[in-house]
Coordinates of C-alpha atoms in Angstrom, one line a residue:
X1 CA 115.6 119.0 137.6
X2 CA 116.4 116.4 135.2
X3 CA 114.9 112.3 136.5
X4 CA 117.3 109.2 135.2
X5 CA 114.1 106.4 134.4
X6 CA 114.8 103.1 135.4
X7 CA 112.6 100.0 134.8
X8 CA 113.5 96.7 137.0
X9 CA 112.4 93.5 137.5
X10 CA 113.2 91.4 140.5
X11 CA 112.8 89.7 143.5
X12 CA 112.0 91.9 147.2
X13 CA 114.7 90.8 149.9
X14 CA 112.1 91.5 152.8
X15 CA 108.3 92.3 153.7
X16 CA 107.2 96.0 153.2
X17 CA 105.9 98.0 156.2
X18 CA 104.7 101.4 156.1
X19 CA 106.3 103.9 157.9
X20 CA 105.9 107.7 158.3
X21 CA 108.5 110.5 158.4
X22 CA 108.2 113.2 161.2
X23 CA 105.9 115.2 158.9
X24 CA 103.6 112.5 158.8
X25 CA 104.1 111.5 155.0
X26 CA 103.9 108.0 154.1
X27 CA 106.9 105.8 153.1
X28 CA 108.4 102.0 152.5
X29 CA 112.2 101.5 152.0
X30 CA 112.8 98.0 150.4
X31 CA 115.7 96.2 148.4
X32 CA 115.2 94.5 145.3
X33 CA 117.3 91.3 143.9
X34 CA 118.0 91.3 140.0
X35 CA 119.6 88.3 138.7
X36 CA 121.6 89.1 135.8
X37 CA 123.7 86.9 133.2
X38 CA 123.6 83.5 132.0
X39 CA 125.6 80.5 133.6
X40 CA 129.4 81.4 135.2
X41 CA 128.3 84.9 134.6
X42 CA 124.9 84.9 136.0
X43 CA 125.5 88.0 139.2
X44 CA 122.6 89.5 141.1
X45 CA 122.6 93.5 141.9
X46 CA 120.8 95.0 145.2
X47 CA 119.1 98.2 144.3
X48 CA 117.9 100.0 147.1
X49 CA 114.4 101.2 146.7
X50 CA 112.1 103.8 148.5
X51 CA 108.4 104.6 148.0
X52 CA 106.5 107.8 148.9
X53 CA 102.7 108.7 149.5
X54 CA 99.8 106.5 147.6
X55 CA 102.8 104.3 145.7
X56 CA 104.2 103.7 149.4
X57 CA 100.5 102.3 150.8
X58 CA 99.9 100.5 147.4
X59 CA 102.2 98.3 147.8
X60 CA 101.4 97.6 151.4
X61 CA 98.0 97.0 150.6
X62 CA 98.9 94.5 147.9
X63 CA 100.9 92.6 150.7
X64 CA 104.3 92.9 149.1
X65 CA 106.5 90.7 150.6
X66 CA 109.9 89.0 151.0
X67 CA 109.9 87.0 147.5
X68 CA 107.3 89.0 146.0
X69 CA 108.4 89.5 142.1
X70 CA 107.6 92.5 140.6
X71 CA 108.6 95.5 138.5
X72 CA 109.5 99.0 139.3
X73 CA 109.8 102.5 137.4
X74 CA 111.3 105.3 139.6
X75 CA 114.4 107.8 139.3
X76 CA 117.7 106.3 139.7
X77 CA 120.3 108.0 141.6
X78 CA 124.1 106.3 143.0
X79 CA 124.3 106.9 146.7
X80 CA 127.7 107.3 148.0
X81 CA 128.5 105.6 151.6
X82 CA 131.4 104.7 153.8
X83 CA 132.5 101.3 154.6
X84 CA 133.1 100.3 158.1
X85 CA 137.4 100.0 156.8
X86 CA 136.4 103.8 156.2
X87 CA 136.5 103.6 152.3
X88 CA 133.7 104.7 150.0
X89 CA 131.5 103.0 147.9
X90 CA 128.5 103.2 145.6
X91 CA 124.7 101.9 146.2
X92 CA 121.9 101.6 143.5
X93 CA 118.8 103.6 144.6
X94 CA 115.9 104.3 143.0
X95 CA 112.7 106.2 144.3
X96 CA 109.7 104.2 142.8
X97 CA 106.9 106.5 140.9
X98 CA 105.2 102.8 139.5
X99 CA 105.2 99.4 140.3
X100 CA 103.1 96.0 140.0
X101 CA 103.4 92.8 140.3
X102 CA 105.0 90.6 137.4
X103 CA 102.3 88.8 134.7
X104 CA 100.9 85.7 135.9
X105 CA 102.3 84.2 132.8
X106 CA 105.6 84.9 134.1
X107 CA 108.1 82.4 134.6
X108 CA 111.8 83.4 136.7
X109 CA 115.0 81.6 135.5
X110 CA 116.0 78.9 136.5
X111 CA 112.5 77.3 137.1
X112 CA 112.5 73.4 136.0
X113 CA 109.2 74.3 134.2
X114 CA 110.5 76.9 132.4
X115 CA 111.5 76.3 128.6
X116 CA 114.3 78.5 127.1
X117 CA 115.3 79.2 123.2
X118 CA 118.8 78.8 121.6
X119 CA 119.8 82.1 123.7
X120 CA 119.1 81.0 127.1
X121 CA 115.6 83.7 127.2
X122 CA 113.1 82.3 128.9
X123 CA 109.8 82.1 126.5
X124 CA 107.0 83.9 128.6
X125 CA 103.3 83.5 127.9
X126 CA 100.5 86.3 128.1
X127 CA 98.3 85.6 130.5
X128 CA 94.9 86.4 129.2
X129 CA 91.4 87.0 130.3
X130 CA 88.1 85.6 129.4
X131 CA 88.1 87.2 126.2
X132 CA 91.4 86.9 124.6
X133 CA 92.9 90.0 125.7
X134 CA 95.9 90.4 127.8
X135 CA 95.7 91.7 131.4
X136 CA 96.5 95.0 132.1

């Protein structure tokens, strides 16, 4: 079985609960907002997410919720679907195997705060801890 690795960043469209399936295995099903372009071309894609196990009760531990910016690693797959006008289309899914929170040194586009260089990226400073280093 070959895995497709995909790494986002976004934005979670609505709290996390923890469910169980009929065999008693922990899960969270979630979508994630990713903001993507710069100016007329700026677009956000919905990726639909699902969590298993420890990842699953991680993340409601941590109190993930709607807004809640963070990162994911899982395997991405295309679902196929019908439309209610009975055509088919395509939805973004990945199962999550890692996640976490984004650095506190983070700053989202489009914050008045923010600072960008000559190609519209958003400089981002490393948080750091007492002794210099960066947090983990």
């Amino acid at each position: 079985m070959a895995l497709c690795t995909i790494t986002v960043t976004g934005g979670v469209t609505s709290d996390i609960k923890l469910n169980k399936s009929k065999n008693g295995n922990s899960y969270t099903s979630f979508s994630l907002a990713v903001t993507k372009g710069f100016g007329e071309s700026e677009h956000t894609l919905f990726f639909n997410c699902v969590s298993y196990g420890t990842v699953a009760e991680r993340m409601v531990n941590a109190k993930v919720k709607i807004g809640s910016q963070i990162y994911i690693t899982g395997d991405f797959d295309l679902e196929e679907y019908e439309r209610k006008d009975l055509t088919k289309g395509v939805s973004p899914k990945v199962t999550v195997y890692d996640w976490s929170y984004l650095p506190m040194g983070f700053r989202p586009r489009g914050d008045s705060n923010s600072e960008s260089n000559e190609s519209g990226e958003v400089e981002i400073e490393q948080a750091q801890c007492e002794n210099g280093l960066p947090y983990e």
